[in-house]
Short mmCIF file of C-alpha atoms in Angstrom, two decimals:
data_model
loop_
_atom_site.label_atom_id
_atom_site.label_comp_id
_atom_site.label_asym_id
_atom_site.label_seq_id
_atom_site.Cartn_x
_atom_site.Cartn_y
_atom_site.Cartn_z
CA UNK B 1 82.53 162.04 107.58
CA UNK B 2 80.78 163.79 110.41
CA UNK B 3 82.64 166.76 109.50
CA UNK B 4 82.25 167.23 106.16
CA UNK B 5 79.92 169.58 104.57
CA UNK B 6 77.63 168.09 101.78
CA UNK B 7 75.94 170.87 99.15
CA UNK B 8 73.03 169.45 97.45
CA UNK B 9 71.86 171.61 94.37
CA UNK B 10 67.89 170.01 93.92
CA UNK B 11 65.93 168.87 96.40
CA UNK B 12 63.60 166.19 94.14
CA UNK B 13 63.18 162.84 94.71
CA UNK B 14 67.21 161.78 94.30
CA UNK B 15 68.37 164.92 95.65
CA UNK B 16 66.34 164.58 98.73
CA UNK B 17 67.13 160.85 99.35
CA UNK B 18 70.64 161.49 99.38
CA UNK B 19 70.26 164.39 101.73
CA UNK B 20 68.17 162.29 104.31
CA UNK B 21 70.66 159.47 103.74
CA UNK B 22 73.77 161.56 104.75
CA UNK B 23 71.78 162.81 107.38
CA UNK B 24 70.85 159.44 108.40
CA UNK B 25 74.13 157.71 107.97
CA UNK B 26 76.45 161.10 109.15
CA UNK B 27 73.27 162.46 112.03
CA UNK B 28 76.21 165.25 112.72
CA UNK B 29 77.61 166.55 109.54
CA UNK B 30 76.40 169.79 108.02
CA UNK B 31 74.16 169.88 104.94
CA UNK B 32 73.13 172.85 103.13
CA UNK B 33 70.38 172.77 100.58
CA UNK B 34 69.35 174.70 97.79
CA UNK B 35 65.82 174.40 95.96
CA UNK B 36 64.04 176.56 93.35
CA UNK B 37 60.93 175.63 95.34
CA UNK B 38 60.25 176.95 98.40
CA UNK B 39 57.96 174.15 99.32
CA UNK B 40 60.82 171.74 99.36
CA UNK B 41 63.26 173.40 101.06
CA UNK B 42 60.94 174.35 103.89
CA UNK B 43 60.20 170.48 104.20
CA UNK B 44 63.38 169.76 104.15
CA UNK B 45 64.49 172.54 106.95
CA UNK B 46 61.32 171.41 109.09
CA UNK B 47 62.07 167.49 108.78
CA UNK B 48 65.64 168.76 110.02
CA UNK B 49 67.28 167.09 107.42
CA UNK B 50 69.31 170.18 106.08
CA UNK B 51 70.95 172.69 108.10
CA UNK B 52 70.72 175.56 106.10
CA UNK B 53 68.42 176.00 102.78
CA UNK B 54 69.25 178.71 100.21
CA UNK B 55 66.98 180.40 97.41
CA UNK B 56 69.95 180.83 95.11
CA UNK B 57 73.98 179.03 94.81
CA UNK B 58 76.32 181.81 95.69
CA UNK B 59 79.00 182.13 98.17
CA UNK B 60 77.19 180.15 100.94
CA UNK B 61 78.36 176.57 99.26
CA UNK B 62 81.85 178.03 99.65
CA UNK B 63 82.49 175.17 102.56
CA UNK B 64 80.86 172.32 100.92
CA UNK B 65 83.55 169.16 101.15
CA UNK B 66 81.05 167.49 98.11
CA UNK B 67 78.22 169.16 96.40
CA UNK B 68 75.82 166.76 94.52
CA UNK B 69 73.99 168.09 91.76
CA UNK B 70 70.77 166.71 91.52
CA UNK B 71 68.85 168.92 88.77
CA UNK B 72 67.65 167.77 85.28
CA UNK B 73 70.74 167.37 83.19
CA UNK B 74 71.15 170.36 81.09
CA UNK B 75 70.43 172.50 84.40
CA UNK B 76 73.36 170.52 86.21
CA UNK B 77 75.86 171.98 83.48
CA UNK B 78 74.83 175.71 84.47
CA UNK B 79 74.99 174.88 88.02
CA UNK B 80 78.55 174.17 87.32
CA UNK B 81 79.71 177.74 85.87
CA UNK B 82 78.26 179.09 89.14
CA UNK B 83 79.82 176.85 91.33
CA UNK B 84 83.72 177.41 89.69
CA UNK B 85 83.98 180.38 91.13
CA UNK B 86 83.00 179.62 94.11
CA UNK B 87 84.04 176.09 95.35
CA UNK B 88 87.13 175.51 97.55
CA UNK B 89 90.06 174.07 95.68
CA UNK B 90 89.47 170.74 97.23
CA UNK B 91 86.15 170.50 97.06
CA UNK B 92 84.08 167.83 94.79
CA UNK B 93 81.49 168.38 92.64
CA UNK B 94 79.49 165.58 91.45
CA UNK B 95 76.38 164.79 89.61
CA UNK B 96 73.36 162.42 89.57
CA UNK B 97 72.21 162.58 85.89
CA UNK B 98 72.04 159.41 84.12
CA UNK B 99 73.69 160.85 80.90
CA UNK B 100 77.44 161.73 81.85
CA UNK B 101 79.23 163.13 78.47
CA UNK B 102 77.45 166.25 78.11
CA UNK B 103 78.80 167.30 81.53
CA UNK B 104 81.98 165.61 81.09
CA UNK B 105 82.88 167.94 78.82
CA UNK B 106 81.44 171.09 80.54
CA UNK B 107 83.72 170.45 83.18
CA UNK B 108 86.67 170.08 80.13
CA UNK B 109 85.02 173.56 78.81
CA UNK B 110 85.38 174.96 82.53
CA UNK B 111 88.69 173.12 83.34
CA UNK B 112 87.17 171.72 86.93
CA UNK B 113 88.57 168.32 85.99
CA UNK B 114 90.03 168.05 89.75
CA UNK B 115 86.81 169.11 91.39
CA UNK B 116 84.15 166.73 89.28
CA UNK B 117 83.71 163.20 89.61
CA UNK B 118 80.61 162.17 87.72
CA UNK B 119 77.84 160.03 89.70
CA UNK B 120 74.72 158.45 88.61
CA UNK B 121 71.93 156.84 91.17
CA UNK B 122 70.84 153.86 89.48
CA UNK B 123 67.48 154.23 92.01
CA UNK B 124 64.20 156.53 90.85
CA UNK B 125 60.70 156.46 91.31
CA UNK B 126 57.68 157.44 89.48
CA UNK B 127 57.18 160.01 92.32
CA UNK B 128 59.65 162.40 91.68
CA UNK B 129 59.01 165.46 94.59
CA UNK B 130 61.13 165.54 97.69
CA UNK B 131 57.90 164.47 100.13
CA UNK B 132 58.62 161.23 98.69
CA UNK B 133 62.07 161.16 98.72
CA UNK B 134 63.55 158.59 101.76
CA UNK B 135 66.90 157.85 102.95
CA UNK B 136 66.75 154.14 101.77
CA UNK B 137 66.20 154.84 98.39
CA UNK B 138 69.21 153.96 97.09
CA UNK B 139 69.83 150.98 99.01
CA UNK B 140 70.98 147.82 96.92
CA UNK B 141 71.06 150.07 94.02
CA UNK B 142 74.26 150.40 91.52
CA UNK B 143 75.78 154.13 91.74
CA UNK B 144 77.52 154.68 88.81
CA UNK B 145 81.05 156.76 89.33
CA UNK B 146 83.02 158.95 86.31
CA UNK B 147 85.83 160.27 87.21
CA UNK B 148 87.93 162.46 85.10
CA UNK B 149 91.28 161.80 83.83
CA UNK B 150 92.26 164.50 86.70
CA UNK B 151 89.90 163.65 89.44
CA UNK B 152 92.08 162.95 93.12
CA UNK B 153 92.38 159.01 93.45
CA UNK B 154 92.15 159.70 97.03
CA UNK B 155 88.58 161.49 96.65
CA UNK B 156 87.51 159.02 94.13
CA UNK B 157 87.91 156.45 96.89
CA UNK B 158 86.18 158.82 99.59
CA UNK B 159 83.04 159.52 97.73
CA UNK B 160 83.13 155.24 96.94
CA UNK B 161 82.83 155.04 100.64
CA UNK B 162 80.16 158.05 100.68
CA UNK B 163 78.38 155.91 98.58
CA UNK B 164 78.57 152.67 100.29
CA UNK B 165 77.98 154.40 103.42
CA UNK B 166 74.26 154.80 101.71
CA UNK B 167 73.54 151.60 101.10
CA UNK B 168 74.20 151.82 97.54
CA UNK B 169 76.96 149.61 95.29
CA UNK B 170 79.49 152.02 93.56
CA UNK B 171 81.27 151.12 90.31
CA UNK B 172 83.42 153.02 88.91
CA UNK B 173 83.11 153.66 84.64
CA UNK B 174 84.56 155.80 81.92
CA UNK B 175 81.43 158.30 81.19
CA UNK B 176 81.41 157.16 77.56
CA UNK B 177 81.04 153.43 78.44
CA UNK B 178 78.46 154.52 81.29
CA UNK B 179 76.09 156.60 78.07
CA UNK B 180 76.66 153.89 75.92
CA UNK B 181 75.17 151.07 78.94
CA UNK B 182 72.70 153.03 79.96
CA UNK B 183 71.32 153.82 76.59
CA UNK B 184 71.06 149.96 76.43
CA UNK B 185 69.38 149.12 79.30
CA UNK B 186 67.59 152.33 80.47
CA UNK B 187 66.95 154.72 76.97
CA UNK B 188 65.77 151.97 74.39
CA UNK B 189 63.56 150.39 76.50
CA UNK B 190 61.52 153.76 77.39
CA UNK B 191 61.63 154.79 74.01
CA UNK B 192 60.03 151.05 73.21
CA UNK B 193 57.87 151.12 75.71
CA UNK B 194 56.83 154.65 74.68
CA UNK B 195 56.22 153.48 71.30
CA UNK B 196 54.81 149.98 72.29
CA UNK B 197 51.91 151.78 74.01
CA UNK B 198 51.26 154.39 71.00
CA UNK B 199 51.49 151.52 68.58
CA UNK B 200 48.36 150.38 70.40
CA UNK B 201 46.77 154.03 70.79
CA UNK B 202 46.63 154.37 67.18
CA UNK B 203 45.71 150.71 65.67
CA UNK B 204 43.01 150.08 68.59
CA UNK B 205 39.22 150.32 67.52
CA UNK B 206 36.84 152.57 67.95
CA UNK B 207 35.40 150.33 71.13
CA UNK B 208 38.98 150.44 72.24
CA UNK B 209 39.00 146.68 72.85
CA UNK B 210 43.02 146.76 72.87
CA UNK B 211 42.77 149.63 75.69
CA UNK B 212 40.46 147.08 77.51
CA UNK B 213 42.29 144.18 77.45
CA UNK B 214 46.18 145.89 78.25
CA UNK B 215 46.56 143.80 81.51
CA UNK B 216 49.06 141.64 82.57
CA UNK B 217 52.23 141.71 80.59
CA UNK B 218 51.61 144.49 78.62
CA UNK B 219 51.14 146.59 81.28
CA UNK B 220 53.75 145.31 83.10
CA UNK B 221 56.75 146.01 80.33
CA UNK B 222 54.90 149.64 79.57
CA UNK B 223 55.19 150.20 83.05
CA UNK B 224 57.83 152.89 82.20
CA UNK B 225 56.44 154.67 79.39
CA UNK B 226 54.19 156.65 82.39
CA UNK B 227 57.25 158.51 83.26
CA UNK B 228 58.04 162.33 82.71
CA UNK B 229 58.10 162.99 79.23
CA UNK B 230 60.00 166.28 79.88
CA UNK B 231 63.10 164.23 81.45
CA UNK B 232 63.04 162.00 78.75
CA UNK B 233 63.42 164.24 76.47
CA UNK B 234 66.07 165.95 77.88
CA UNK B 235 67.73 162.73 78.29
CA UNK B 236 67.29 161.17 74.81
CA UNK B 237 69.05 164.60 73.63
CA UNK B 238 71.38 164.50 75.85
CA UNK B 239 72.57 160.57 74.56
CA UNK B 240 71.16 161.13 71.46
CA UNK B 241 73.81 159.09 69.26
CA UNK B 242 73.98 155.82 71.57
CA UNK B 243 70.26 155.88 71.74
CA UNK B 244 70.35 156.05 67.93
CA UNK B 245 73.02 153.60 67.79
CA UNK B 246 71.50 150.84 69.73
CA UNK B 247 67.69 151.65 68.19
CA UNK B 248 69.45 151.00 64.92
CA UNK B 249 70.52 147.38 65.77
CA UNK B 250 66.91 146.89 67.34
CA UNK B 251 64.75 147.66 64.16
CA UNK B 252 67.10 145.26 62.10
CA UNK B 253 66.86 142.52 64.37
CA UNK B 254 62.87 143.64 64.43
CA UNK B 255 63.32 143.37 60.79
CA UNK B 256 64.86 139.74 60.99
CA UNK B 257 62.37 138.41 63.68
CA UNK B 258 59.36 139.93 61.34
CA UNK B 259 61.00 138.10 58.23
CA UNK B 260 60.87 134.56 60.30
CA UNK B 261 57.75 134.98 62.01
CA UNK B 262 56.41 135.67 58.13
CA UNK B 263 58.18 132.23 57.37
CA UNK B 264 57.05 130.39 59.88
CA UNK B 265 60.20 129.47 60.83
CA UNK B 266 60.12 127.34 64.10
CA UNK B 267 63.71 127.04 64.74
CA UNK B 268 64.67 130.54 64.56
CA UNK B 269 61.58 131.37 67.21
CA UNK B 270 62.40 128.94 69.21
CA UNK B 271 65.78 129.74 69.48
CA UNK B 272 65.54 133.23 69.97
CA UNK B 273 62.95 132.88 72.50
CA UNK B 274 65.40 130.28 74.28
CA UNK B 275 68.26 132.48 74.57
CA UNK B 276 66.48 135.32 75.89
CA UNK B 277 65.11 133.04 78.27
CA UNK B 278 68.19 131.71 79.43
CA UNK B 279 70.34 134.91 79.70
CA UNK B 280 67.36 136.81 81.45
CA UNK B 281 67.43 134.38 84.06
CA UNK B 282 71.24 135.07 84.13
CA UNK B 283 70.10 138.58 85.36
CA UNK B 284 71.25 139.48 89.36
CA UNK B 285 68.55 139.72 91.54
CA UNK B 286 68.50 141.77 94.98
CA UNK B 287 69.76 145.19 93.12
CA UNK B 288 68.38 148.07 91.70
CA UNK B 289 69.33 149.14 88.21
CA UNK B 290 68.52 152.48 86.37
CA UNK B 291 64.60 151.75 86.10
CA UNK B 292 62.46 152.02 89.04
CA UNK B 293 62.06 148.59 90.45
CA UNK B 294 58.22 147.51 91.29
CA UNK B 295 57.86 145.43 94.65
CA UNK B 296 55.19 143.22 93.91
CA UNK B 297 53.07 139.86 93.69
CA UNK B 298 50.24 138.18 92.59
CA UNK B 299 48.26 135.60 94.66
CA UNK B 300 45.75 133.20 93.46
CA UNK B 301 42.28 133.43 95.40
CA UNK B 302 38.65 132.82 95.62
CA UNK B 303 35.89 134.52 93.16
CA UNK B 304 34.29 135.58 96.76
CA UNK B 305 32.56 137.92 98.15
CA UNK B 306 35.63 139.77 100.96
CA UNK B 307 38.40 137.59 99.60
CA UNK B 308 40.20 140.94 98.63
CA UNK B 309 39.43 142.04 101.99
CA UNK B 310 40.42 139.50 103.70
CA UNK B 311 44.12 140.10 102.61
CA UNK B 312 43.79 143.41 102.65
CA UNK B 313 43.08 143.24 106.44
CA UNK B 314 45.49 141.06 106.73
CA UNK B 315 48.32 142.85 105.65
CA UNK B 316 46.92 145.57 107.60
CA UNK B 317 47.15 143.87 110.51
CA UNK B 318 50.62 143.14 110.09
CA UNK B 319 51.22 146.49 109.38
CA UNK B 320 52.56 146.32 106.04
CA UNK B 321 51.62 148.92 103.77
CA UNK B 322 49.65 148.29 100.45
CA UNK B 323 50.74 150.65 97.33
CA UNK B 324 48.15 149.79 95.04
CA UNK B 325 45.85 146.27 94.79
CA UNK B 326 43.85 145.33 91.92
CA UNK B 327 42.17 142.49 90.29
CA UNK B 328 43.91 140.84 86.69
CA UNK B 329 41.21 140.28 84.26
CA UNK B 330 43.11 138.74 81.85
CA UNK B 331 44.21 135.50 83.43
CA UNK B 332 46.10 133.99 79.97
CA UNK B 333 49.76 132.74 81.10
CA UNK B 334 48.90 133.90 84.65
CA UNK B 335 48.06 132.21 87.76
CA UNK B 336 47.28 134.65 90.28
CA UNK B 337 44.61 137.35 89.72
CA UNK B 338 45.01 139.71 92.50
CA UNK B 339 48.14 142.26 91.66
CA UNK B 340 49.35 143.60 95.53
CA UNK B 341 51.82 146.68 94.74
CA UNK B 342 54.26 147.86 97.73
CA UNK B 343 56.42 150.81 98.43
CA UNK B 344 59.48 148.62 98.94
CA UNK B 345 61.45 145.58 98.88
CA UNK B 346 60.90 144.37 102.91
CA UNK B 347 56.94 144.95 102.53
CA UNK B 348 56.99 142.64 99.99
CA UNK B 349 58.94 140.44 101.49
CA UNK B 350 56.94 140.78 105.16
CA UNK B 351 53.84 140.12 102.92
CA UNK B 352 54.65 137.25 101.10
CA UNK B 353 55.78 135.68 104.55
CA UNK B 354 52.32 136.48 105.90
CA UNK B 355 50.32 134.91 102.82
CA UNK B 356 52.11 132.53 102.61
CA UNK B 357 51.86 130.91 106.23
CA UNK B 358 47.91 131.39 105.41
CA UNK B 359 48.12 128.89 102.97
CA UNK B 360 47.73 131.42 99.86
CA UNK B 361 49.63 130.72 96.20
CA UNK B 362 51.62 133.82 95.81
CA UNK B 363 54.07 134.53 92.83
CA UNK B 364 56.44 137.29 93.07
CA UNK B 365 57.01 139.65 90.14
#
């Protein structure tokens, strides 16, 4: 791959992750970059992680071997009317949005079939700029592929190995079965966290004692309602009639849960409980999936004066880096009270080694 010449069309937090990664993985390929922002693109021209950086997509992507679009969704599909006309005939286009039908059938529209393969980074952040984009980003993380009915076997299996080269696990879907997953295991839940945290706003009192005492697991599985509500709605449009779908199947089974819980009915609870239980411990651990993983732990200590800095400093000293630390309040169900947030998976790991051989409890998340 050292010769190839990667376009990437967005330099945000995905976009810029998989340009440092080529550049980390291929040090002597060429990349060329194009960003509406002019801060971005100058970062990534001084960081030396693109070769050339462009203001607008014309004629200069004309040598790009692959060309990743890496724009909000409905921007990708206009990227793709200015690309036909310029593109080489064997060059790939493909896409990181995390809705693939809408594009799917731009590229129909456009009749690019043999120049798209679909892509989506199963790997995000609630950062979403390029300064906090980094080449390991998508490590461990699924990348889902879409090819078209007329996409080149033989590039199909060259952007696999693209992929793999980045650290990341490609598998390869039909873009309606991809929408249809996603909306499942990505879409609902931010719409129900979304809701699950207005449901609160607007039933709370006027001392706001629900506000006070959202710690712990509610926080926890609202975690995702903090992201951009500009993507998500551009996203829930864009898979608008799985989302639908699957929310349709949710509110009866809401319906039926609500029904037993009014009965009292012990058995059904139980049960249901039970088999969530077992099949979310069925769940593969050591990958990323479509929402932004959160590398963390609690750890049980003394109600001290300098017990949080005392592991503070001692992470410190072992040079692992601390996203965010904070004290639960709300101990019910939970053992540990201090919350230690890192940026990723081997500083929680590191840490967890170092507290541990100090004799503290610590539970990961």
């Amino acid at each position: 791959m050292e010769n190839k010449t990667f376009g990437i069309i967005g330099l945000g937090l995905i976009g810029g992750s998989i340009a440092k990664a080529l550049r980390h993985v291929y040090p002597n390929c060429t990349i060329y970059a194009y960003n509406r922002s002019e801060k971005s693109r100058n970062m990534a021209w001084e960081d030396h992680t693109a070769d050339q950086v462009f203001d607008c997509v014309d004629e200069s992507f004309h040598d790009c071997h692959y060309i990743f679009l890496c724009t909000p969704v409905e921007y990708n599909i206009s990227y793709l009317k200015l690309l036909k006309p310029i593109i080489s005939k064997d060059c790939i286009i493909t896409d990181v949005g995390s809705t693939k039908e809408n594009i799917h059938r731009e590229v129909i529209s456009l009749n690019i079939e043999t120049n798209f393969i679909g892509g989506h980074p199963m790997a995000g952040s609630e950062k979403t700029s390029y300064e906090f984009s980094d080449y390991h980003l998508l490590e461990n993380a699924y990348y889902a592929i879409t090819p078209t009915v007329h996409s080149p076997a033989e590039k199909v299996k060259e952007l696999k190995e693209i992929i793999s080269s980045i650290g990341a696990i490609p598998i390869v879907l039909d873009y309606k079965e991809h929408d249809y997953s996603v909306a499942g295991i990505s879409h609902v839940p931010h719409v129900i966290a979304s809701s699950l945290v207005n449901l609160i706003k607007h039933h709370d009192s006027d001392k706001e004692i629900m506000k006070i005492l959202a710690a712990g697991g509610f926080k926890d599985i609202t975690r995702i309602a903090s992201s951009s509500p500009q993507m998500w709605e551009q996203i829930c449009n864009s898979n608008a009639d799985n989302i639908a779908t699957l929310l349709g199947d949710y509110i009866e089974a809401l319906q039926d849960i609500q029904k037993n819980i009014q009965e009292h009915n012990s058995s059904y609870l139980f049960q249901m409980f039970d088999e969530s239980r077992q099949y979310r411990n069925t769940f593969q651990s050591g990958t990323k999936g479509p929402i932004a993983p959160q590398y963390a732990l609690k750890c049980d200590i003394q109600d001290e004066t300098g017990a949080i800095a005392i592991i503070s400093s001692l992470l410190a000293f072992h040079q692992i880096n601390i996203k965010n630390i904070g004290i639960h309040n709300i101990r019910e169900f939970e053992p540990g009270v201090l919350k230690i947030e890192f940026e990723e998976q081997k500083a929680l790991e590191n840490a967890i080694e170092v507290l541990e051989e100090r004799n503290y409890k610590v539970y990961p998340l």
